[in-house]
Amino acid sequence: MSELIIFSYGHERTIRYLQQLEFSHLQIILEFSDWVLKAGPEQRLRICTEDFIEVENLPRVLDFLLTRHKLLVIPHLEHQYLEKLQQLMKELEKVEEECENKTEKMDTLNKYRTKLYNLLKISYNSPPDVVLKDFPTNKMLEERALILGRLKKHEKVLAIYIQILGNVKRAAEYCETHYEEDQDICLILLKSILSPLNQPPYEGIGLHKEFCGSIE
């Protein structure tokens, strides 16, 4: 009877209902989330990444995904790394003047960023437009560029590499990778170098001094 009630809820109401259950009922939550995980990409990503999953239960959730929904493992891990990065960045802001602590946290932050970047490079199961919603616009720009590249937003990617990061080598590598599918990409690169933006594409960041346009 309870199974029929849950199925009659629909995806959105089922997610909200499962979120309200205590984690002593984790097995029930996993069992009845199964059909939601077979829904559309955005629903799948939400159900395995929502914040209601407590830290101590993450290994069980990961084990469930490995057993029943292997395609969701990488999106799930991506989300966990992203949350950890955001937490570390908030902590860094609080310890700006504590140099030793800041250095230690920067090392941890860089470790997680490397893991997240490598996951994003090999992940083609999570919808990039959905993942992008979680990213800040003034930090983790290389990760943002990687996701924008999967969306074929070449101008935005090259604007990040050239006009914000000043990394011509990375921009050239990106063009080499995507040249076969879009031969106009080299023209976009030239435009980014020769006719740079006057204003940053995102708030809260500055343009690289070697690649910023002249402001009238």
PDB file of C-alpha atoms in Angstrom:
ATOM      1  CA  MET A   1       0.000   0.000   0.000  1.00  0.00           C
ATOM      2  CA  SER A   2       2.773   2.460   0.945  1.00  0.00           C
ATOM      3  CA  GLU A   3       4.517   1.574  -2.321  1.00  0.00           C
ATOM      4  CA  LEU A   4       1.426   2.589  -4.331  1.00  0.00           C
ATOM      5  CA  ILE A   5       1.125   5.831  -2.363  1.00  0.00           C
ATOM      6  CA  ILE A   6       4.738   6.765  -3.049  1.00  0.00           C
ATOM      7  CA  PHE A   7       4.483   5.946  -6.763  1.00  0.00           C
ATOM      8  CA  SER A   8       1.327   8.078  -7.024  1.00  0.00           C
ATOM      9  CA  TYR A   9       3.268  11.118  -5.746  1.00  0.00           C
ATOM     10  CA  GLY A  10       5.263  11.762  -8.935  1.00  0.00           C
ATOM     11  CA  HIS A  11       8.994  12.542  -9.047  1.00  0.00           C
ATOM     12  CA  GLU A  12       8.995  15.901  -7.237  1.00  0.00           C
ATOM     13  CA  ARG A  13       6.711  14.915  -4.357  1.00  0.00           C
ATOM     14  CA  THR A  14       8.498  11.574  -3.969  1.00  0.00           C
ATOM     15  CA  ILE A  15      11.823  13.371  -3.521  1.00  0.00           C
ATOM     16  CA  ARG A  16      10.339  15.695  -0.903  1.00  0.00           C
ATOM     17  CA  TYR A  17       8.678  12.771   0.907  1.00  0.00           C
ATOM     18  CA  LEU A  18      11.915  10.754   1.027  1.00  0.00           C
ATOM     19  CA  GLN A  19      13.797  13.789   2.334  1.00  0.00           C
ATOM     20  CA  GLN A  20      11.496  13.942   5.350  1.00  0.00           C
ATOM     21  CA  LEU A  21      12.231  10.386   6.485  1.00  0.00           C
ATOM     22  CA  GLU A  22      14.685   9.751   9.311  1.00  0.00           C
ATOM     23  CA  PHE A  23      17.951   8.120   8.283  1.00  0.00           C
ATOM     24  CA  SER A  24      17.156   5.087  10.380  1.00  0.00           C
ATOM     25  CA  HIS A  25      15.001   4.347   7.307  1.00  0.00           C
ATOM     26  CA  LEU A  26      17.853   4.768   4.830  1.00  0.00           C
ATOM     27  CA  GLN A  27      17.237   1.355   3.275  1.00  0.00           C
ATOM     28  CA  ILE A  28      13.626   2.346   2.554  1.00  0.00           C
ATOM     29  CA  ILE A  29      14.772   5.677   1.135  1.00  0.00           C
ATOM     30  CA  LEU A  30      17.190   3.965  -1.231  1.00  0.00           C
ATOM     31  CA  GLU A  31      14.638   1.355  -2.249  1.00  0.00           C
ATOM     32  CA  PHE A  32      11.915   3.847  -3.150  1.00  0.00           C
ATOM     33  CA  SER A  33      14.310   6.340  -4.747  1.00  0.00           C
ATOM     34  CA  ASP A  34      15.132   3.684  -7.352  1.00  0.00           C
ATOM     35  CA  TRP A  35      12.368   4.649  -9.776  1.00  0.00           C
ATOM     36  CA  VAL A  36      13.137   8.370  -9.435  1.00  0.00           C
ATOM     37  CA  LEU A  37      16.747   7.659 -10.399  1.00  0.00           C
ATOM     38  CA  LYS A  38      15.472   6.267 -13.687  1.00  0.00           C
ATOM     39  CA  ALA A  39      13.804   9.595 -14.529  1.00  0.00           C
ATOM     40  CA  GLY A  40      15.273  12.478 -16.548  1.00  0.00           C
ATOM     41  CA  PRO A  41      18.912  13.634 -16.093  1.00  0.00           C
ATOM     42  CA  GLU A  42      18.138  16.596 -13.841  1.00  0.00           C
ATOM     43  CA  GLN A  43      15.950  14.493 -11.535  1.00  0.00           C
ATOM     44  CA  ARG A  44      18.639  11.805 -11.390  1.00  0.00           C
ATOM     45  CA  LEU A  45      21.306  14.315 -10.473  1.00  0.00           C
ATOM     46  CA  ARG A  46      19.128  15.896  -7.761  1.00  0.00           C
ATOM     47  CA  ILE A  47      18.174  12.690  -5.977  1.00  0.00           C
ATOM     48  CA  CYS A  48      21.792  11.574  -5.563  1.00  0.00           C
ATOM     49  CA  THR A  49      23.192  14.976  -4.567  1.00  0.00           C
ATOM     50  CA  GLU A  50      20.610  16.680  -2.341  1.00  0.00           C
ATOM     51  CA  ASP A  51      21.960  18.118   0.909  1.00  0.00           C
ATOM     52  CA  PHE A  52      19.624  16.048   3.085  1.00  0.00           C
ATOM     53  CA  ILE A  53      22.037  13.089   2.796  1.00  0.00           C
ATOM     54  CA  GLU A  54      24.101  13.152   5.982  1.00  0.00           C
ATOM     55  CA  VAL A  55      27.872  12.671   5.818  1.00  0.00           C
ATOM     56  CA  GLU A  56      27.907   9.407   7.748  1.00  0.00           C
ATOM     57  CA  ASN A  57      25.475   7.885   5.253  1.00  0.00           C
ATOM     58  CA  LEU A  58      27.388   8.859   2.104  1.00  0.00           C
ATOM     59  CA  PRO A  59      29.290   5.522   1.890  1.00  0.00           C
ATOM     60  CA  ARG A  60      25.978   3.620   1.888  1.00  0.00           C
ATOM     61  CA  VAL A  61      24.557   5.914  -0.770  1.00  0.00           C
ATOM     62  CA  LEU A  62      27.679   5.444  -2.909  1.00  0.00           C
ATOM     63  CA  ASP A  63      27.482   1.669  -2.457  1.00  0.00           C
ATOM     64  CA  PHE A  64      23.826   1.757  -3.548  1.00  0.00           C
ATOM     65  CA  LEU A  65      24.721   3.748  -6.683  1.00  0.00           C
ATOM     66  CA  LEU A  66      27.611   1.409  -7.519  1.00  0.00           C
ATOM     67  CA  THR A  67      25.264  -1.555  -7.271  1.00  0.00           C
ATOM     68  CA  ARG A  68      22.130  -0.183  -8.945  1.00  0.00           C
ATOM     69  CA  HIS A  69      22.967   3.025 -10.840  1.00  0.00           C
ATOM     70  CA  LYS A  70      26.611   3.070 -11.913  1.00  0.00           C
ATOM     71  CA  LEU A  71      26.076   5.966 -14.332  1.00  0.00           C
ATOM     72  CA  LEU A  72      25.258   8.201 -11.368  1.00  0.00           C
ATOM     73  CA  VAL A  73      28.458   7.493  -9.420  1.00  0.00           C
ATOM     74  CA  ILE A  74      30.571  10.194 -11.079  1.00  0.00           C
ATOM     75  CA  PRO A  75      27.859  12.909 -10.873  1.00  0.00           C
ATOM     76  CA  HIS A  76      27.444  12.003  -7.202  1.00  0.00           C
ATOM     77  CA  LEU A  77      31.207  12.289  -6.543  1.00  0.00           C
ATOM     78  CA  GLU A  78      31.398  15.529  -8.532  1.00  0.00           C
ATOM     79  CA  HIS A  79      28.793  17.037  -6.249  1.00  0.00           C
ATOM     80  CA  GLN A  80      30.559  15.874  -3.094  1.00  0.00           C
ATOM     81  CA  TYR A  81      33.868  17.373  -4.248  1.00  0.00           C
ATOM     82  CA  LEU A  82      32.154  20.615  -5.233  1.00  0.00           C
ATOM     83  CA  GLU A  83      30.505  20.897  -1.808  1.00  0.00           C
ATOM     84  CA  LYS A  84      33.859  20.266  -0.124  1.00  0.00           C
ATOM     85  CA  LEU A  85      35.495  22.960  -2.262  1.00  0.00           C
ATOM     86  CA  GLN A  86      32.805  25.494  -1.428  1.00  0.00           C
ATOM     87  CA  GLN A  87      33.148  24.700   2.273  1.00  0.00           C
ATOM     88  CA  LEU A  88      36.940  25.127   2.120  1.00  0.00           C
ATOM     89  CA  MET A  89      36.648  28.422   0.276  1.00  0.00           C
ATOM     90  CA  LYS A  90      34.306  29.772   2.967  1.00  0.00           C
ATOM     91  CA  GLU A  91      36.758  28.668   5.636  1.00  0.00           C
ATOM     92  CA  LEU A  92      39.625  30.346   3.778  1.00  0.00           C
ATOM     93  CA  GLU A  93      37.782  33.665   3.856  1.00  0.00           C
ATOM     94  CA  LYS A  94      37.600  33.413   7.663  1.00  0.00           C
ATOM     95  CA  VAL A  95      41.329  32.766   8.116  1.00  0.00           C
ATOM     96  CA  GLU A  96      42.769  35.359   5.710  1.00  0.00           C
ATOM     97  CA  GLU A  97      45.177  36.651   8.355  1.00  0.00           C
ATOM     98  CA  GLU A  98      46.190  33.235   9.738  1.00  0.00           C
ATOM     99  CA  CYS A  99      48.912  32.485   7.211  1.00  0.00           C
ATOM    100  CA  GLU A 100      49.840  29.018   8.459  1.00  0.00           C
ATOM    101  CA  ASN A 101      46.233  27.830   8.648  1.00  0.00           C
ATOM    102  CA  LYS A 102      45.493  29.422   5.287  1.00  0.00           C
ATOM    103  CA  THR A 103      48.417  27.606   3.649  1.00  0.00           C
ATOM    104  CA  GLU A 104      47.225  24.294   5.043  1.00  0.00           C
ATOM    105  CA  LYS A 105      43.689  24.896   3.816  1.00  0.00           C
ATOM    106  CA  MET A 106      44.970  26.017   0.403  1.00  0.00           C
ATOM    107  CA  ASP A 107      46.809  22.700   0.057  1.00  0.00           C
ATOM    108  CA  THR A 108      43.600  20.831   0.879  1.00  0.00           C
ATOM    109  CA  LEU A 109      41.608  23.046  -1.482  1.00  0.00           C
ATOM    110  CA  ASN A 110      44.029  22.420  -4.348  1.00  0.00           C
ATOM    111  CA  LYS A 111      43.880  18.672  -3.726  1.00  0.00           C
ATOM    112  CA  TYR A 112      40.089  18.641  -3.992  1.00  0.00           C
ATOM    113  CA  ARG A 113      40.133  20.955  -7.016  1.00  0.00           C
ATOM    114  CA  THR A 114      42.471  18.565  -8.821  1.00  0.00           C
ATOM    115  CA  LYS A 115      40.191  15.616  -8.067  1.00  0.00           C
ATOM    116  CA  LEU A 116      37.094  17.532  -9.150  1.00  0.00           C
ATOM    117  CA  TYR A 117      38.774  18.723 -12.371  1.00  0.00           C
ATOM    118  CA  ASN A 118      39.820  15.179 -13.268  1.00  0.00           C
ATOM    119  CA  LEU A 119      36.298  13.902 -12.570  1.00  0.00           C
ATOM    120  CA  LEU A 120      34.788  16.593 -14.785  1.00  0.00           C
ATOM    121  CA  LYS A 121      37.191  15.687 -17.594  1.00  0.00           C
ATOM    122  CA  ILE A 122      35.974  12.094 -17.766  1.00  0.00           C
ATOM    123  CA  SER A 123      32.320  12.606 -16.833  1.00  0.00           C
ATOM    124  CA  TYR A 124      29.802  12.579 -19.667  1.00  0.00           C
ATOM    125  CA  ASN A 125      26.859  11.222 -17.684  1.00  0.00           C
ATOM    126  CA  SER A 126      25.912  14.346 -15.738  1.00  0.00           C
ATOM    127  CA  PRO A 127      24.156  17.129 -17.700  1.00  0.00           C
ATOM    128  CA  PRO A 128      26.690  20.009 -17.910  1.00  0.00           C
ATOM    129  CA  ASP A 129      24.027  22.726 -17.738  1.00  0.00           C
ATOM    130  CA  VAL A 130      22.730  21.228 -14.476  1.00  0.00           C
ATOM    131  CA  VAL A 131      26.221  20.896 -12.977  1.00  0.00           C
ATOM    132  CA  LEU A 132      27.013  24.500 -13.952  1.00  0.00           C
ATOM    133  CA  LYS A 133      24.214  25.809 -11.734  1.00  0.00           C
ATOM    134  CA  ASP A 134      26.226  24.823  -8.644  1.00  0.00           C
ATOM    135  CA  PHE A 135      29.394  26.642  -9.676  1.00  0.00           C
ATOM    136  CA  PRO A 136      30.317  30.101  -8.366  1.00  0.00           C
ATOM    137  CA  THR A 137      31.037  32.659 -11.098  1.00  0.00           C
ATOM    138  CA  ASN A 138      34.083  34.242  -9.455  1.00  0.00           C
ATOM    139  CA  LYS A 139      36.011  31.115  -8.426  1.00  0.00           C
ATOM    140  CA  MET A 140      36.929  27.717  -9.891  1.00  0.00           C
ATOM    141  CA  LEU A 141      37.096  29.250 -13.362  1.00  0.00           C
ATOM    142  CA  GLU A 142      39.084  26.409 -14.934  1.00  0.00           C
ATOM    143  CA  GLU A 143      36.394  23.976 -13.833  1.00  0.00           C
ATOM    144  CA  ARG A 144      33.725  26.320 -15.214  1.00  0.00           C
ATOM    145  CA  ALA A 145      35.593  26.496 -18.535  1.00  0.00           C
ATOM    146  CA  LEU A 146      35.686  22.698 -18.707  1.00  0.00           C
ATOM    147  CA  ILE A 147      31.909  22.456 -18.278  1.00  0.00           C
ATOM    148  CA  LEU A 148      31.257  25.314 -20.723  1.00  0.00           C
ATOM    149  CA  GLY A 149      33.377  23.425 -23.245  1.00  0.00           C
ATOM    150  CA  ARG A 150      31.019  20.454 -23.015  1.00  0.00           C
ATOM    151  CA  LEU A 151      28.194  22.882 -23.806  1.00  0.00           C
ATOM    152  CA  LYS A 152      30.161  24.127 -26.880  1.00  0.00           C
ATOM    153  CA  LYS A 153      30.266  27.661 -25.431  1.00  0.00           C
ATOM    154  CA  HIS A 154      33.628  28.334 -27.091  1.00  0.00           C
ATOM    155  CA  GLU A 155      33.563  32.130 -26.734  1.00  0.00           C
ATOM    156  CA  LYS A 156      32.945  31.909 -22.984  1.00  0.00           C
ATOM    157  CA  VAL A 157      35.647  29.262 -22.547  1.00  0.00           C
ATOM    158  CA  LEU A 158      38.255  31.279 -24.433  1.00  0.00           C
ATOM    159  CA  ALA A 159      37.232  34.466 -22.588  1.00  0.00           C
ATOM    160  CA  ILE A 160      38.054  32.679 -19.324  1.00  0.00           C
ATOM    161  CA  TYR A 161      41.375  31.259 -20.549  1.00  0.00           C
ATOM    162  CA  ILE A 162      42.587  34.436 -22.287  1.00  0.00           C
ATOM    163  CA  GLN A 163      40.987  37.469 -20.689  1.00  0.00           C
ATOM    164  CA  ILE A 164      40.727  36.265 -17.089  1.00  0.00           C
ATOM    165  CA  LEU A 165      43.447  33.644 -16.591  1.00  0.00           C
ATOM    166  CA  GLY A 166      45.848  34.918 -19.280  1.00  0.00           C
ATOM    167  CA  ASN A 167      46.622  31.321 -20.226  1.00  0.00           C
ATOM    168  CA  VAL A 168      47.259  31.314 -23.998  1.00  0.00           C
ATOM    169  CA  LYS A 169      48.678  27.792 -23.923  1.00  0.00           C
ATOM    170  CA  ARG A 170      45.508  26.336 -22.378  1.00  0.00           C
ATOM    171  CA  ALA A 171      43.381  28.285 -24.891  1.00  0.00           C
ATOM    172  CA  ALA A 172      45.420  26.889 -27.806  1.00  0.00           C
ATOM    173  CA  GLU A 173      45.092  23.335 -26.453  1.00  0.00           C
ATOM    174  CA  TYR A 174      41.332  23.832 -26.191  1.00  0.00           C
ATOM    175  CA  CYS A 175      41.177  24.983 -29.829  1.00  0.00           C
ATOM    176  CA  GLU A 176      43.195  21.970 -30.973  1.00  0.00           C
ATOM    177  CA  THR A 177      40.812  19.632 -29.182  1.00  0.00           C
ATOM    178  CA  HIS A 178      37.676  21.171 -30.721  1.00  0.00           C
ATOM    179  CA  TYR A 179      38.960  22.185 -34.172  1.00  0.00           C
ATOM    180  CA  GLU A 180      37.527  19.163 -35.999  1.00  0.00           C
ATOM    181  CA  GLU A 181      33.989  19.861 -34.806  1.00  0.00           C
ATOM    182  CA  ASP A 182      34.151  23.653 -35.221  1.00  0.00           C
ATOM    183  CA  GLN A 183      36.793  25.126 -37.523  1.00  0.00           C
ATOM    184  CA  ASP A 184      35.735  28.678 -36.618  1.00  0.00           C
ATOM    185  CA  ILE A 185      37.209  28.209 -33.177  1.00  0.00           C
ATOM    186  CA  CYS A 186      40.579  29.633 -34.241  1.00  0.00           C
ATOM    187  CA  LEU A 187      38.843  32.852 -35.312  1.00  0.00           C
ATOM    188  CA  ILE A 188      37.195  33.041 -31.885  1.00  0.00           C
ATOM    189  CA  LEU A 189      40.642  32.655 -30.298  1.00  0.00           C
ATOM    190  CA  LEU A 190      42.098  35.455 -32.425  1.00  0.00           C
ATOM    191  CA  LYS A 191      39.176  37.703 -31.527  1.00  0.00           C
ATOM    192  CA  SER A 192      39.708  36.981 -27.817  1.00  0.00           C
ATOM    193  CA  ILE A 193      43.367  38.044 -28.127  1.00  0.00           C
ATOM    194  CA  LEU A 194      43.086  40.966 -30.566  1.00  0.00           C
ATOM    195  CA  SER A 195      39.717  42.390 -29.477  1.00  0.00           C
ATOM    196  CA  PRO A 196      39.440  41.572 -25.772  1.00  0.00           C
ATOM    197  CA  LEU A 197      36.490  42.464 -23.595  1.00  0.00           C
ATOM    198  CA  ASN A 198      36.341  45.783 -21.764  1.00  0.00           C
ATOM    199  CA  GLN A 199      34.369  44.285 -18.890  1.00  0.00           C
ATOM    200  CA  PRO A 200      34.738  40.906 -17.124  1.00  0.00           C
ATOM    201  CA  PRO A 201      32.161  38.274 -18.175  1.00  0.00           C
ATOM    202  CA  TYR A 202      31.324  37.641 -14.494  1.00  0.00           C
ATOM    203  CA  GLU A 203      30.970  39.920 -11.476  1.00  0.00           C
ATOM    204  CA  GLY A 204      33.611  39.888  -8.783  1.00  0.00           C
ATOM    205  CA  ILE A 205      36.616  39.061 -10.997  1.00  0.00           C
ATOM    206  CA  GLY A 206      39.163  41.169 -12.860  1.00  0.00           C
ATOM    207  CA  LEU A 207      40.521  40.960 -16.379  1.00  0.00           C
ATOM    208  CA  HIS A 208      44.103  39.789 -16.926  1.00  0.00           C
ATOM    209  CA  LYS A 209      46.332  42.848 -17.351  1.00  0.00           C
ATOM    210  CA  GLU A 210      47.817  41.599 -20.635  1.00  0.00           C
ATOM    211  CA  PHE A 211      44.464  40.835 -22.256  1.00  0.00           C
ATOM    212  CA  CYS A 212      42.045  43.539 -21.192  1.00  0.00           C
ATOM    213  CA  GLY A 213      40.518  45.889 -23.740  1.00  0.00           C
ATOM    214  CA  SER A 214      41.044  49.608 -23.580  1.00  0.00           C
ATOM    215  CA  ILE A 215      38.199  51.320 -21.755  1.00  0.00           C
ATOM    216  CA  GLU A 216      37.062  54.511 -23.512  1.00  0.00           C
TER     217      GLU A 216
END
